[in-house]
């Protein structure tokens, strides 16, 4: 079985500053990795995903994430955040043996202020 | 129009009542899921269905049942609601033939059990 750890429950940041949201996973098999974003009062929306190939994945809204197999991490980054990035961010994993079943982390609330 | 819709969007019920949450999708996806979201716990899988004749328990299925009436419809029932089932419930869909492993979420149903 796999698991996901998001160590930071909240990340406050000023507008135009860079941000990194951390995600570590545990799995005994190869995995797919995802970041989803949840804006207030909305469902989850896919930001980006890693399936295979290049370890640097670019997503929507200027976000990117890097898959690091040796550190079992998939941290999300953005070089300059905007107020509109305020949301909850979820890291998720599925393993190739149980494709389509996602295990989510507990979420990180990104709060962007002026 | 939204691709994944959930009804109702908000529901207040009393302990012991039976309630049904409904999910409909126009994406033509075979796979559908029900999750619940609790603060600090992320999303947890309740049930999932890979086609109309396939129903599977997820991580936290006790106290819930589901019905897959058609490819486009997947309902979640609480046979006898209890207060710790107060949560935000999400339906999601995915297409194994299409964009690999991406799940598309509805807007959620906020349930309060008194």
GROMACS .gro file of N, CA, C and O in nm, chain B residues 33-101:
model
  276
  147UNK      N    1  -1.597   0.742  -0.884
  147UNK     CA    2  -1.545   0.729  -0.748
  147UNK      C    3  -1.626   0.817  -0.654
  147UNK      O    4  -1.677   0.922  -0.695
  148UNK      N    5  -1.631   0.778  -0.527
  148UNK     CA    6  -1.682   0.863  -0.420
  148UNK      C    7  -1.574   0.877  -0.312
  148UNK      O    8  -1.517   0.778  -0.266
  149UNK      N    9  -1.549   1.004  -0.276
  149UNK     CA   10  -1.454   1.038  -0.171
  149UNK      C   11  -1.524   1.121  -0.064
  149UNK      O   12  -1.622   1.189  -0.091
  150UNK      N   13  -1.469   1.118   0.057
  150UNK     CA   14  -1.508   1.218   0.156
  150UNK      C   15  -1.384   1.296   0.197
  150UNK      O   16  -1.273   1.241   0.201
  151UNK      N   17  -1.406   1.425   0.224
  151UNK     CA   18  -1.298   1.513   0.266
  151UNK      C   19  -1.328   1.565   0.405
  151UNK      O   20  -1.435   1.620   0.430
  152UNK      N   21  -1.233   1.546   0.494
  152UNK     CA   22  -1.243   1.597   0.630
  152UNK      C   23  -1.124   1.687   0.657
  152UNK      O   24  -1.012   1.657   0.610
  153UNK      N   25  -1.143   1.794   0.730
  153UNK     CA   26  -1.031   1.886   0.758
  153UNK      C   27  -0.912   1.812   0.819
  153UNK      O   28  -0.927   1.736   0.914
  154UNK      N   29  -0.795   1.835   0.762
  154UNK     CA   30  -0.674   1.772   0.814
  154UNK      C   31  -0.654   1.627   0.775
  154UNK      O   32  -0.550   1.569   0.808
  155UNK      N   33  -0.750   1.571   0.704
  155UNK     CA   34  -0.737   1.430   0.665
  155UNK      C   35  -0.728   1.410   0.514
  155UNK      O   36  -0.709   1.298   0.467
  156UNK      N   37  -0.745   1.514   0.437
  156UNK     CA   38  -0.743   1.500   0.293
  156UNK      C   39  -0.866   1.427   0.242
  156UNK      O   40  -0.972   1.428   0.305
  157UNK      N   41  -0.853   1.363   0.127
  157UNK     CA   42  -0.963   1.288   0.067
  157UNK      C   43  -0.940   1.140   0.089
  157UNK      O   44  -0.829   1.089   0.069
  158UNK      N   45  -1.048   1.071   0.123
  158UNK     CA   46  -1.040   0.927   0.142
  158UNK      C   47  -1.146   0.860   0.056
  158UNK      O   48  -1.259   0.906   0.049
  159UNK      N   49  -1.106   0.749  -0.008
  159UNK     CA   50  -1.191   0.680  -0.104
  159UNK      C   51  -1.294   0.595  -0.032
  159UNK      O   52  -1.259   0.512   0.053
  160UNK      N   53  -1.421   0.612  -0.069
  160UNK     CA   54  -1.530   0.536  -0.007
  160UNK      C   55  -1.565   0.415  -0.092
  160UNK      O   56  -1.564   0.301  -0.044
  161UNK      N   57  -1.599   0.437  -0.217
  161UNK     CA   58  -1.630   0.332  -0.313
  161UNK      C   59  -1.582   0.377  -0.451
  161UNK      O   60  -1.571   0.495  -0.479
  162UNK      N   61  -1.561   0.277  -0.538
  162UNK     CA   62  -1.531   0.309  -0.676
  162UNK      C   63  -1.591   0.202  -0.766
  162UNK      O   64  -1.618   0.089  -0.724
  163UNK      N   65  -1.611   0.242  -0.892
  163UNK     CA   66  -1.676   0.155  -0.990
  163UNK      C   67  -1.604   0.171  -1.122
  163UNK      O   68  -1.592   0.282  -1.173
  164UNK      N   69  -1.560   0.061  -1.180
  164UNK     CA   70  -1.488   0.069  -1.307
  164UNK      C   71  -1.580   0.049  -1.427
  164UNK      O   72  -1.540   0.075  -1.540
  165UNK      N   73  -1.698  -0.002  -1.406
  165UNK     CA   74  -1.803  -0.001  -1.507
  165UNK      C   75  -1.934  -0.032  -1.437
  165UNK      O   76  -1.938  -0.052  -1.316
  166UNK      N   77  -2.042  -0.038  -1.513
  166UNK     CA   78  -2.176  -0.048  -1.455
  166UNK      C   79  -2.192  -0.174  -1.369
  166UNK      O   80  -2.263  -0.173  -1.269
  167UNK      N   81  -2.122  -0.279  -1.402
  167UNK     CA   82  -2.137  -0.404  -1.327
  167UNK      C   83  -2.029  -0.425  -1.223
  167UNK      O   84  -2.019  -0.533  -1.162
  168UNK      N   85  -1.949  -0.323  -1.200
  168UNK     CA   86  -1.834  -0.337  -1.110
  168UNK      C   87  -1.843  -0.235  -0.997
  168UNK      O   88  -1.849  -0.116  -1.020
  169UNK      N   89  -1.847  -0.285  -0.873
  169UNK     CA   90  -1.850  -0.199  -0.754
  169UNK      C   91  -1.742  -0.250  -0.658
  169UNK      O   92  -1.734  -0.372  -0.634
  170UNK      N   93  -1.663  -0.158  -0.605
  170UNK     CA   94  -1.555  -0.197  -0.515
  170UNK      C   95  -1.551  -0.108  -0.393
  170UNK      O   96  -1.573   0.013  -0.403
  171UNK      N   97  -1.520  -0.168  -0.279
  171UNK     CA   98  -1.505  -0.089  -0.157
  171UNK      C   99  -1.371  -0.016  -0.159
  171UNK      O  100  -1.270  -0.070  -0.206
  172UNK      N  101  -1.374   0.102  -0.103
  172UNK     CA  102  -1.252   0.178  -0.086
  172UNK      C  103  -1.201   0.167   0.055
  172UNK      O  104  -1.228   0.071   0.127
  173UNK      N  105  -1.131   0.271   0.096
  173UNK     CA  106  -1.065   0.273   0.226
  173UNK      C  107  -1.163   0.278   0.342
  173UNK      O  108  -1.139   0.221   0.448
  174UNK      N  109  -1.277   0.347   0.324
  174UNK     CA  110  -1.368   0.372   0.436
  174UNK      C  111  -1.513   0.348   0.395
  174UNK      O  112  -1.595   0.437   0.398
  175UNK      N  113  -1.549   0.227   0.359
  175UNK     CA  114  -1.682   0.199   0.305
  175UNK      C  115  -1.788   0.171   0.413
  175UNK      O  116  -1.908   0.173   0.382
  176UNK      N  117  -1.748   0.144   0.535
  176UNK     CA  118  -1.846   0.110   0.639
  176UNK      C  119  -1.946   0.224   0.659
  176UNK      O  120  -1.908   0.340   0.675
  177UNK      N  121  -2.076   0.188   0.659
  177UNK     CA  122  -2.181   0.287   0.679
  177UNK      C  123  -2.231   0.349   0.550
  177UNK      O  124  -2.323   0.431   0.553
  178UNK      N  125  -2.171   0.309   0.439
  178UNK     CA  126  -2.209   0.362   0.307
  178UNK      C  127  -2.243   0.248   0.211
  178UNK      O  128  -2.197   0.136   0.228
  179UNK      N  129  -2.325   0.279   0.112
  179UNK     CA  130  -2.349   0.189   0.001
  179UNK      C  131  -2.357   0.272  -0.126
  179UNK      O  132  -2.376   0.394  -0.120
  180UNK      N  133  -2.343   0.207  -0.240
  180UNK     CA  134  -2.347   0.279  -0.368
  180UNK      C  135  -2.431   0.203  -0.467
  180UNK      O  136  -2.457   0.083  -0.453
  181UNK      N  137  -2.471   0.275  -0.571
  181UNK     CA  138  -2.545   0.217  -0.682
  181UNK      C  139  -2.496   0.280  -0.810
  181UNK      O  140  -2.490   0.403  -0.820
  182UNK      N  141  -2.463   0.196  -0.909
  182UNK     CA  142  -2.422   0.248  -1.040
  182UNK      C  143  -2.537   0.220  -1.135
  182UNK      O  144  -2.548   0.113  -1.195
  183UNK      N  145  -2.622   0.318  -1.151
  183UNK     CA  146  -2.747   0.299  -1.226
  183UNK      C  147  -2.722   0.296  -1.376
  183UNK      O  148  -2.800   0.238  -1.452
  184UNK      N  149  -2.617   0.363  -1.419
  184UNK     CA  150  -2.585   0.373  -1.561
  184UNK      C  151  -2.440   0.419  -1.568
  184UNK      O  152  -2.379   0.455  -1.467
  185UNK      N  153  -2.385   0.420  -1.687
  185UNK     CA  154  -2.247   0.467  -1.701
  185UNK      C  155  -2.232   0.607  -1.643
  185UNK      O  156  -2.131   0.640  -1.582
  186UNK      N  157  -2.336   0.689  -1.661
  186UNK     CA  158  -2.325   0.829  -1.624
  186UNK      C  159  -2.366   0.859  -1.480
  186UNK      O  160  -2.351   0.973  -1.435
  187UNK      N  161  -2.417   0.763  -1.406
  187UNK     CA  162  -2.474   0.792  -1.274
  187UNK      C  163  -2.420   0.698  -1.167
  187UNK      O  164  -2.420   0.575  -1.184
  188UNK      N  165  -2.380   0.759  -1.055
  188UNK     CA  166  -2.322   0.682  -0.944
  188UNK      C  167  -2.369   0.747  -0.816
  188UNK      O  168  -2.333   0.861  -0.786
  189UNK      N  169  -2.450   0.676  -0.737
  189UNK     CA  170  -2.511   0.733  -0.618
  189UNK      C  171  -2.448   0.675  -0.492
  189UNK      O  172  -2.415   0.557  -0.488
  190UNK      N  173  -2.439   0.759  -0.392
  190UNK     CA  174  -2.386   0.718  -0.262
  190UNK      C  175  -2.497   0.731  -0.160
  190UNK      O  176  -2.564   0.834  -0.152
  191UNK      N  177  -2.519   0.624  -0.081
  191UNK     CA  178  -2.623   0.626   0.021
  191UNK      C  179  -2.563   0.608   0.160
  191UNK      O  180  -2.469   0.529   0.178
  192UNK      N  181  -2.621   0.682   0.252
  192UNK     CA  182  -2.593   0.662   0.393
  192UNK      C  183  -2.720   0.599   0.451
  192UNK      O  184  -2.825   0.664   0.457
  193UNK      N  185  -2.712   0.472   0.486
  193UNK     CA  186  -2.832   0.399   0.527
  193UNK      C  187  -2.891   0.454   0.656
  193UNK      O  188  -3.012   0.463   0.671
  194UNK      N  189  -2.806   0.489   0.749
  194UNK     CA  190  -2.851   0.545   0.877
  194UNK      C  191  -2.743   0.645   0.920
  194UNK      O  192  -2.643   0.607   0.979
  195UNK      N  193  -2.766   0.768   0.885
  195UNK     CA  194  -2.662   0.870   0.903
  195UNK      C  195  -2.625   0.889   1.049
  195UNK      O  196  -2.711   0.882   1.139
  196UNK      N  197  -2.496   0.915   1.072
  196UNK     CA  198  -2.446   0.945   1.206
  196UNK      C  199  -2.361   1.072   1.198
  196UNK      O  200  -2.310   1.106   1.091
  197UNK      N  201  -2.346   1.143   1.311
  197UNK     CA  202  -2.276   1.272   1.308
  197UNK      C  203  -2.134   1.265   1.252
  197UNK      O  204  -2.090   1.361   1.187
  198UNK      N  205  -2.061   1.155   1.272
  198UNK     CA  206  -1.924   1.154   1.219
  198UNK      C  207  -1.918   1.131   1.068
  198UNK      O  208  -1.809   1.121   1.011
  199UNK      N  209  -2.034   1.125   1.005
  199UNK     CA  210  -2.038   1.125   0.859
  199UNK      C  211  -2.054   1.268   0.803
  199UNK      O  212  -2.065   1.286   0.682
  200UNK      N  213  -2.056   1.363   0.892
  200UNK     CA  214  -2.053   1.503   0.850
  200UNK      C  215  -1.921   1.529   0.779
  200UNK      O  216  -1.813   1.508   0.836
  201UNK      N  217  -1.928   1.571   0.654
  201UNK     CA  218  -1.807   1.587   0.573
  201UNK      C  219  -1.845   1.650   0.440
  201UNK      O  220  -1.962   1.675   0.411
  202UNK      N  221  -1.743   1.673   0.359
  202UNK     CA  222  -1.761   1.718   0.221
  202UNK      C  223  -1.738   1.596   0.132
  202UNK      O  224  -1.636   1.529   0.144
  203UNK      N  225  -1.835   1.564   0.048
  203UNK     CA  226  -1.830   1.445  -0.036
  203UNK      C  227  -1.808   1.483  -0.181
  203UNK      O  228  -1.876   1.571  -0.234
  204UNK      N  229  -1.712   1.415  -0.243
  204UNK     CA  230  -1.681   1.441  -0.383
  204UNK      C  231  -1.700   1.316  -0.467
  204UNK      O  232  -1.663   1.205  -0.427
  205UNK      N  233  -1.756   1.335  -0.584
  205UNK     CA  234  -1.761   1.235  -0.687
  205UNK      C  235  -1.653   1.267  -0.790
  205UNK      O  236  -1.620   1.384  -0.812
  206UNK      N  237  -1.596   1.164  -0.850
  206UNK     CA  238  -1.494   1.186  -0.952
  206UNK      C  239  -1.508   1.080  -1.061
  206UNK      O  240  -1.569   0.974  -1.039
  207UNK      N  241  -1.454   1.110  -1.179
  207UNK     CA  242  -1.456   1.015  -1.289
  207UNK      C  243  -1.317   1.008  -1.351
  207UNK      O  244  -1.236   1.099  -1.336
  208UNK      N  245  -1.291   0.898  -1.421
  208UNK     CA  246  -1.168   0.887  -1.499
  208UNK      C  247  -1.191   0.796  -1.618
  208UNK      O  248  -1.286   0.716  -1.619
  209UNK      N  249  -1.103   0.807  -1.714
  209UNK     CA  250  -1.114   0.731  -1.839
  209UNK      C  251  -0.986   0.654  -1.861
  209UNK      O  252  -0.884   0.713  -1.892
  210UNK      N  253  -0.988   0.521  -1.847
  210UNK     CA  254  -0.865   0.443  -1.862
  210UNK      C  255  -0.811   0.445  -2.005
  210UNK      O  256  -0.695   0.416  -2.026
  211UNK      N  257  -0.896   0.480  -2.100
  211UNK     CA  258  -0.853   0.483  -2.239
  211UNK      C  259  -0.800   0.619  -2.279
  211UNK      O  260  -0.742   0.635  -2.384
  212UNK      N  261  -0.826   0.716  -2.198
  212UNK     CA  262  -0.789   0.852  -2.235
  212UNK      C  263  -0.671   0.902  -2.156
  212UNK      O  264  -0.571   0.834  -2.141
  213UNK      N  265  -0.685   1.021  -2.102
  213UNK     CA  266  -0.577   1.085  -2.030
  213UNK      C  267  -0.545   1.005  -1.906
  213UNK      O  268  -0.623   1.001  -1.811
  214UNK      N  269  -0.428   0.944  -1.906
  214UNK     CA  270  -0.397   0.842  -1.807
  214UNK      C  271  -0.413   0.890  -1.666
  214UNK      O  272  -0.351   0.986  -1.624
  215UNK      N  273  -0.497   0.821  -1.595
  215UNK     CA  274  -0.509   0.833  -1.449
  215UNK      C  275  -0.558   0.968  -1.400
  215UNK      O  276  -0.553   0.995  -1.283
   0.00000   0.00000   0.00000
